[in-house]
Tab-separated table of C-alpha atoms in Angstrom:
chain	number	residue	atom	x	y	z
A	6	MET	CA	-9.937	28.485	-40.401
A	7	ARG	CA	-13.323	26.805	-40.068
A	8	ARG	CA	-16.496	27.780	-38.282
A	9	VAL	CA	-17.201	25.679	-35.190
A	10	ALA	CA	-20.132	25.606	-32.785
A	11	ALA	CA	-19.778	26.168	-29.070
A	12	ARG	CA	-19.786	23.068	-26.915
A	13	LEU	CA	-21.787	22.786	-23.719
A	14	VAL	CA	-19.783	22.316	-20.543
A	15	PRO	CA	-21.170	21.334	-17.112
A	16	LYS	CA	-20.062	24.555	-15.467
A	17	GLU	CA	-17.771	27.507	-16.000
A	18	LEU	CA	-14.981	26.981	-13.484
A	19	ASN	CA	-13.894	29.673	-11.060
A	20	PHE	CA	-10.240	30.416	-10.288
A	21	LEU	CA	-9.887	27.878	-7.456
A	22	GLN	CA	-11.570	25.129	-9.488
A	23	LYS	CA	-9.247	25.845	-12.407
A	24	GLU	CA	-6.227	25.638	-10.113
A	25	HIS	CA	-7.517	22.342	-8.715
A	26	ARG	CA	-8.068	20.982	-12.228
A	27	LYS	CA	-4.557	22.036	-13.231
A	28	ALA	CA	-3.054	20.390	-10.126
A	29	VAL	CA	-4.862	17.111	-10.837
A	30	ALA	CA	-3.739	17.162	-14.494
A	31	GLU	CA	-0.122	17.958	-13.598
A	32	ASP	CA	-0.090	15.174	-10.993
A	33	MET	CA	-1.357	12.645	-13.559
A	34	ILE	CA	1.202	13.783	-16.144
A	35	SER	CA	4.011	13.537	-13.594
A	36	ARG	CA	2.999	10.031	-12.495
A	37	ALA	CA	2.526	8.835	-16.081
A	38	SER	CA	5.947	10.227	-17.067
A	39	SER	CA	7.761	8.483	-14.210
A	40	ASP	CA	5.845	5.178	-14.461
A	41	PHE	CA	4.967	3.739	-17.896
A	42	THR	CA	2.481	1.301	-16.260
A	43	PHE	CA	0.522	4.085	-14.531
A	44	MET	CA	-2.252	4.534	-17.130
A	45	LYS	CA	-2.550	0.763	-17.593
A	46	ARG	CA	-3.217	0.227	-13.891
A	47	ILE	CA	-6.130	2.681	-13.674
A	48	ILE	CA	-9.576	1.100	-13.274
A	49	THR	CA	-12.220	3.755	-13.873
A	50	GLY	CA	-15.981	3.599	-13.479
A	51	ASP	CA	-19.248	5.470	-13.206
A	52	GLU	CA	-23.038	5.101	-13.411
A	53	THR	CA	-25.394	6.026	-16.243
A	54	TRP	CA	-29.120	5.721	-17.004
A	55	VAL	CA	-30.145	3.562	-19.942
A	56	TYR	CA	-33.659	4.440	-21.153
A	57	GLU	CA	-36.524	2.547	-22.762
A	58	TYR	CA	-36.186	4.940	-25.708
A	59	ASP	CA	-33.496	7.487	-26.477
A	60	MET	CA	-33.596	9.936	-29.375
A	61	GLN	CA	-30.968	10.386	-32.046
A	62	THR	CA	-27.971	12.545	-31.338
A	63	SER	CA	-27.650	15.865	-33.194
A	64	GLN	CA	-25.076	14.269	-35.475
A	65	GLN	CA	-27.337	11.302	-36.246
A	66	SER	CA	-30.307	13.548	-37.064
A	67	SER	CA	-28.324	16.009	-39.229
A	68	GLU	CA	-29.453	16.428	-42.843
A	69	TYR	CA	-28.050	17.860	-46.053
A	70	ARG	CA	-29.875	21.087	-46.983
A	71	LEU	CA	-29.530	23.653	-49.732
A	72	GLU	CA	-28.337	27.119	-48.801
A	73	ASN	CA	-31.830	28.673	-48.977
A	74	GLU	CA	-33.598	25.817	-47.175
A	75	PRO	CA	-34.516	26.144	-43.473
A	76	ASN	CA	-32.624	24.155	-40.853
A	77	PRO	CA	-34.194	20.837	-39.794
A	78	LYS	CA	-36.163	20.782	-36.560
A	79	LYS	CA	-35.625	18.326	-33.766
A	80	PRO	CA	-38.144	17.727	-30.959
A	81	ARG	CA	-37.041	18.322	-27.382
A	82	GLN	CA	-35.751	15.261	-25.556
A	83	SER	CA	-38.171	13.715	-23.078
A	84	ARG	CA	-37.006	11.138	-20.568
A	85	TRP	CA	-38.970	7.913	-20.423
A	86	LYS	CA	-40.141	6.327	-17.196
A	87	ILE	CA	-38.779	2.870	-18.009
A	88	LYS	CA	-35.059	3.048	-17.342
A	89	VAL	CA	-32.286	1.246	-15.531
A	90	MET	CA	-29.000	2.440	-14.086
A	91	LEU	CA	-25.853	0.708	-15.280
A	92	THR	CA	-22.553	0.796	-13.381
A	93	VAL	CA	-19.388	-0.087	-15.291
A	94	PHE	CA	-15.708	-0.261	-14.325
A	95	PHE	CA	-13.030	-0.843	-16.949
A	96	ASP	CA	-9.332	-0.491	-17.681
A	97	TYR	CA	-7.248	-0.471	-20.878
A	98	ARG	CA	-7.932	-4.197	-21.418
A	99	GLY	CA	-11.714	-4.044	-21.158
A	100	VAL	CA	-14.584	-4.280	-18.686
A	101	VAL	CA	-13.643	-5.390	-15.166
A	102	HIS	CA	-17.070	-5.174	-13.529
A	103	SER	CA	-20.603	-4.168	-14.525
A	104	GLU	CA	-23.974	-4.400	-12.810
A	105	PHE	CA	-27.464	-2.897	-12.845
A	106	LEU	CA	-29.100	-1.034	-9.999
A	107	PRO	CA	-31.801	-3.235	-8.374
A	108	ASP	CA	-35.416	-2.023	-8.515
A	109	GLY	CA	-36.296	0.346	-5.691
A	110	GLN	CA	-32.652	0.960	-4.800
A	111	SER	CA	-30.845	4.288	-5.042
A	112	VAL	CA	-27.130	4.943	-5.480
A	113	ASN	CA	-26.305	5.840	-1.895
A	114	LYS	CA	-23.126	5.243	0.079
A	115	GLU	CA	-24.253	1.801	1.279
A	116	TYR	CA	-25.021	0.607	-2.244
A	117	TYR	CA	-21.795	2.013	-3.678
A	118	LEU	CA	-19.842	0.329	-0.883
A	119	SER	CA	-21.318	-3.016	-1.967
A	120	VAL	CA	-20.403	-2.209	-5.590
A	121	THR	CA	-16.833	-1.483	-4.499
A	122	ARG	CA	-16.663	-4.852	-2.723
A	123	ARG	CA	-17.850	-6.685	-5.848
A	124	LEU	CA	-15.388	-4.701	-7.969
A	125	ARG	CA	-12.586	-5.769	-5.640
A	126	GLU	CA	-13.545	-9.422	-6.061
A	127	ASN	CA	-13.638	-9.073	-9.861
A	128	ILE	CA	-10.197	-7.461	-9.874
A	129	ARG	CA	-8.943	-10.510	-7.981
A	130	ARG	CA	-10.462	-12.872	-10.581
A	131	LYS	CA	-9.919	-10.924	-13.820
A	132	ARG	CA	-6.743	-8.938	-13.119
A	133	PRO	CA	-4.567	-11.251	-10.969
A	134	ASP	CA	-1.405	-9.392	-12.055
A	135	VAL	CA	-2.441	-6.090	-10.439
A	136	TRP	CA	-4.243	-7.851	-7.588
A	137	LYS	CA	-1.103	-9.734	-6.595
A	138	ASN	CA	0.808	-6.582	-5.638
A	139	ASN	CA	-2.261	-4.359	-5.066
A	140	SER	CA	-1.118	-1.992	-7.794
A	141	SER	CA	-4.495	-1.136	-9.359
A	142	ILE	CA	-5.591	2.501	-9.141
A	143	LEU	CA	-9.271	3.357	-8.711
A	144	HIS	CA	-10.664	6.368	-10.565
A	145	HIS	CA	-14.205	7.642	-10.038
A	146	ASP	CA	-15.844	11.057	-9.928
A	147	ASN	CA	-16.822	13.251	-6.973
A	148	ALA	CA	-20.395	12.012	-6.513
A	149	SER	CA	-21.428	12.082	-2.856
A	150	SER	CA	-21.768	8.285	-2.702
A	151	HIS	CA	-18.275	7.853	-4.175
A	152	ILE	CA	-16.484	10.104	-1.705
A	153	SER	CA	-18.503	9.248	1.415
A	154	ILE	CA	-16.585	8.484	4.612
A	155	LEU	CA	-17.941	4.917	4.562
A	156	VAL	CA	-16.447	4.235	1.113
A	157	ARG	CA	-13.194	6.053	1.829
A	158	GLU	CA	-12.677	4.056	5.033
A	159	PHE	CA	-13.206	0.805	3.109
A	160	LEU	CA	-10.713	1.833	0.425
A	161	ALA	CA	-8.152	2.898	3.040
A	162	LYS	CA	-8.628	-0.324	5.002
A	163	ASN	CA	-7.876	-2.368	1.890
A	164	SER	CA	-4.995	-0.093	0.838
A	165	ARG	CA	-6.659	0.826	-2.432
A	166	ASN	CA	-4.911	3.503	-4.464
A	167	VAL	CA	-7.311	6.220	-5.624
A	168	ILE	CA	-6.623	8.918	-8.188
A	169	GLU	CA	-8.402	12.240	-7.786
A	170	GLN	CA	-10.955	13.499	-10.321
A	171	ALA	CA	-11.138	17.241	-10.955
A	172	PRO	CA	-14.639	18.698	-10.400
A	173	TYR	CA	-16.845	19.419	-13.438
A	174	SER	CA	-14.344	17.766	-15.773
A	175	PRO	CA	-16.052	15.071	-17.885
A	176	ASP	CA	-13.293	15.434	-20.495
A	177	MET	CA	-10.942	13.838	-17.955
A	178	ALA	CA	-13.294	10.906	-17.258
A	179	PRO	CA	-13.098	8.002	-19.747
A	180	CYS	CA	-16.666	6.901	-18.975
A	181	ASP	CA	-18.047	10.263	-20.098
A	182	ILE	CA	-15.874	10.799	-23.166
A	183	PHE	CA	-15.661	7.206	-24.379
A	184	LEU	CA	-17.661	4.378	-22.853
A	185	PHE	CA	-21.179	5.713	-22.307
A	186	PRO	CA	-21.512	7.572	-25.663
A	187	LYS	CA	-20.154	4.531	-27.528
A	188	LEU	CA	-22.392	2.140	-25.589
A	189	LYS	CA	-25.586	4.145	-26.065
A	190	LEU	CA	-25.149	5.034	-29.736
A	191	PRO	CA	-26.436	1.671	-31.091
A	192	LEU	CA	-29.257	1.701	-28.495
A	193	ARG	CA	-30.691	5.033	-29.665
A	194	VAL	CA	-33.979	5.118	-31.589
A	195	ARG	CA	-34.682	1.567	-30.451
A	196	ARG	CA	-37.669	0.996	-28.209
A	197	PHE	CA	-37.398	-1.579	-25.431
A	198	GLU	CA	-40.542	-2.939	-23.830
A	199	SER	CA	-39.132	-3.927	-20.457
A	200	ILE	CA	-36.283	-3.447	-18.000
A	201	GLU	CA	-35.032	-6.926	-18.874
A	202	ALA	CA	-34.797	-6.001	-22.572
A	203	ILE	CA	-32.809	-2.870	-21.708
A	204	LYS	CA	-30.401	-4.925	-19.592
A	205	GLN	CA	-29.906	-7.627	-22.232
A	206	ASN	CA	-29.227	-5.171	-25.048
A	207	SER	CA	-26.953	-2.994	-22.903
A	208	GLN	CA	-24.843	-5.997	-21.933
A	209	LYS	CA	-24.756	-7.156	-25.552
A	210	GLU	CA	-23.396	-3.801	-26.762
A	211	LEU	CA	-20.973	-3.640	-23.841
A	212	LYS	CA	-19.505	-7.049	-24.713
A	213	ALA	CA	-19.313	-6.080	-28.402
A	214	LEU	CA	-16.806	-3.275	-27.711
A	215	PRO	CA	-13.341	-4.424	-28.839
A	216	SER	CA	-10.339	-4.303	-26.529
A	217	SER	CA	-8.635	-1.893	-28.952
A	218	ALA	CA	-11.350	0.685	-28.203
A	219	PHE	CA	-10.506	0.608	-24.493
A	220	LYS	CA	-6.809	1.133	-25.241
A	221	LYS	CA	-7.653	4.144	-27.428
A	222	SER	CA	-9.795	5.617	-24.641
A	223	VAL	CA	-6.829	5.525	-22.255
A	224	LEU	CA	-4.665	7.349	-24.800
A	225	LYS	CA	-7.410	9.905	-25.448
A	226	THR	CA	-7.809	10.595	-21.737
A	227	GLY	CA	-4.059	11.077	-21.447
A	228	ARG	CA	-4.096	13.587	-24.310
A	229	ASN	CA	-7.026	15.485	-22.773
A	230	VAL	CA	-5.236	15.695	-19.419
A	231	GLY	CA	-2.112	17.035	-21.120
A	232	VAL	CA	-4.055	19.612	-23.128
A	233	CYS	CA	-6.041	20.886	-20.138
A	234	ALA	CA	-2.846	21.261	-18.080
A	235	LEU	CA	-1.196	23.215	-20.905
A	236	LEU	CA	-4.209	25.495	-21.434
A	237	LEU	CA	-4.581	26.247	-17.727
A	238	MET	CA	-0.872	26.970	-17.364
A	239	ARG	CA	-0.869	29.663	-20.060
A	240	PRO	CA	-2.492	32.454	-18.000
A	241	THR	CA	-0.031	31.739	-15.190
A	242	LEU	CA	2.914	31.871	-17.550
A	243	ASN	CA	1.707	35.101	-19.128
A	244	ALA	CA	1.132	36.664	-15.731
A	245	THR	CA	4.639	35.652	-14.657
A	246	LYS	CA	6.146	37.272	-17.723
């Protein structure tokens, strides 16, 4: 056995949310088991803030100390005013579409609808195999702009397949568990003087990610989905017994 620290989670799920999470996980496992191309056809995306300056992670700032020495101190994170929002969509082969939020714009349903249109055009250009038979599957979280009626009507009109995301489940979202941490790690403790510098360096790090890393992220997401389904099924099985 080894001593481990607790990990922060967005929210402790209630019974109904756990059941929903289990249903989503079981559905994904069932579809992946019956169709070996299922995970490869998923195009997932999300938004994230990239800051002028971001501090080291706890792992980066860790230090070796003797047993009688005090623990190192780390200042509280403060968010800097210079920042830009990056939107990225990718699949197991790599990035399909990325863009930055224009100045003065917010991520509302109208903006996200325009992002979805540009994503559709990039799928046509970069993924002609899945475009040809409209077999790509869109995966995004439950943000209000993502699930607005305006966006859902557009997706339905264009016969876009959408896979559901369980609420408060970043471990089932490849952007949260893979892309954004990996993208931001080399940008930490580097100070950028302008929005343009943030954009250039973000795109540089995004392009530097190898295709093998995207394939691993798909496998990791699949494992996480399987584990969460198994863990949430245990209480039900025990209760049945």
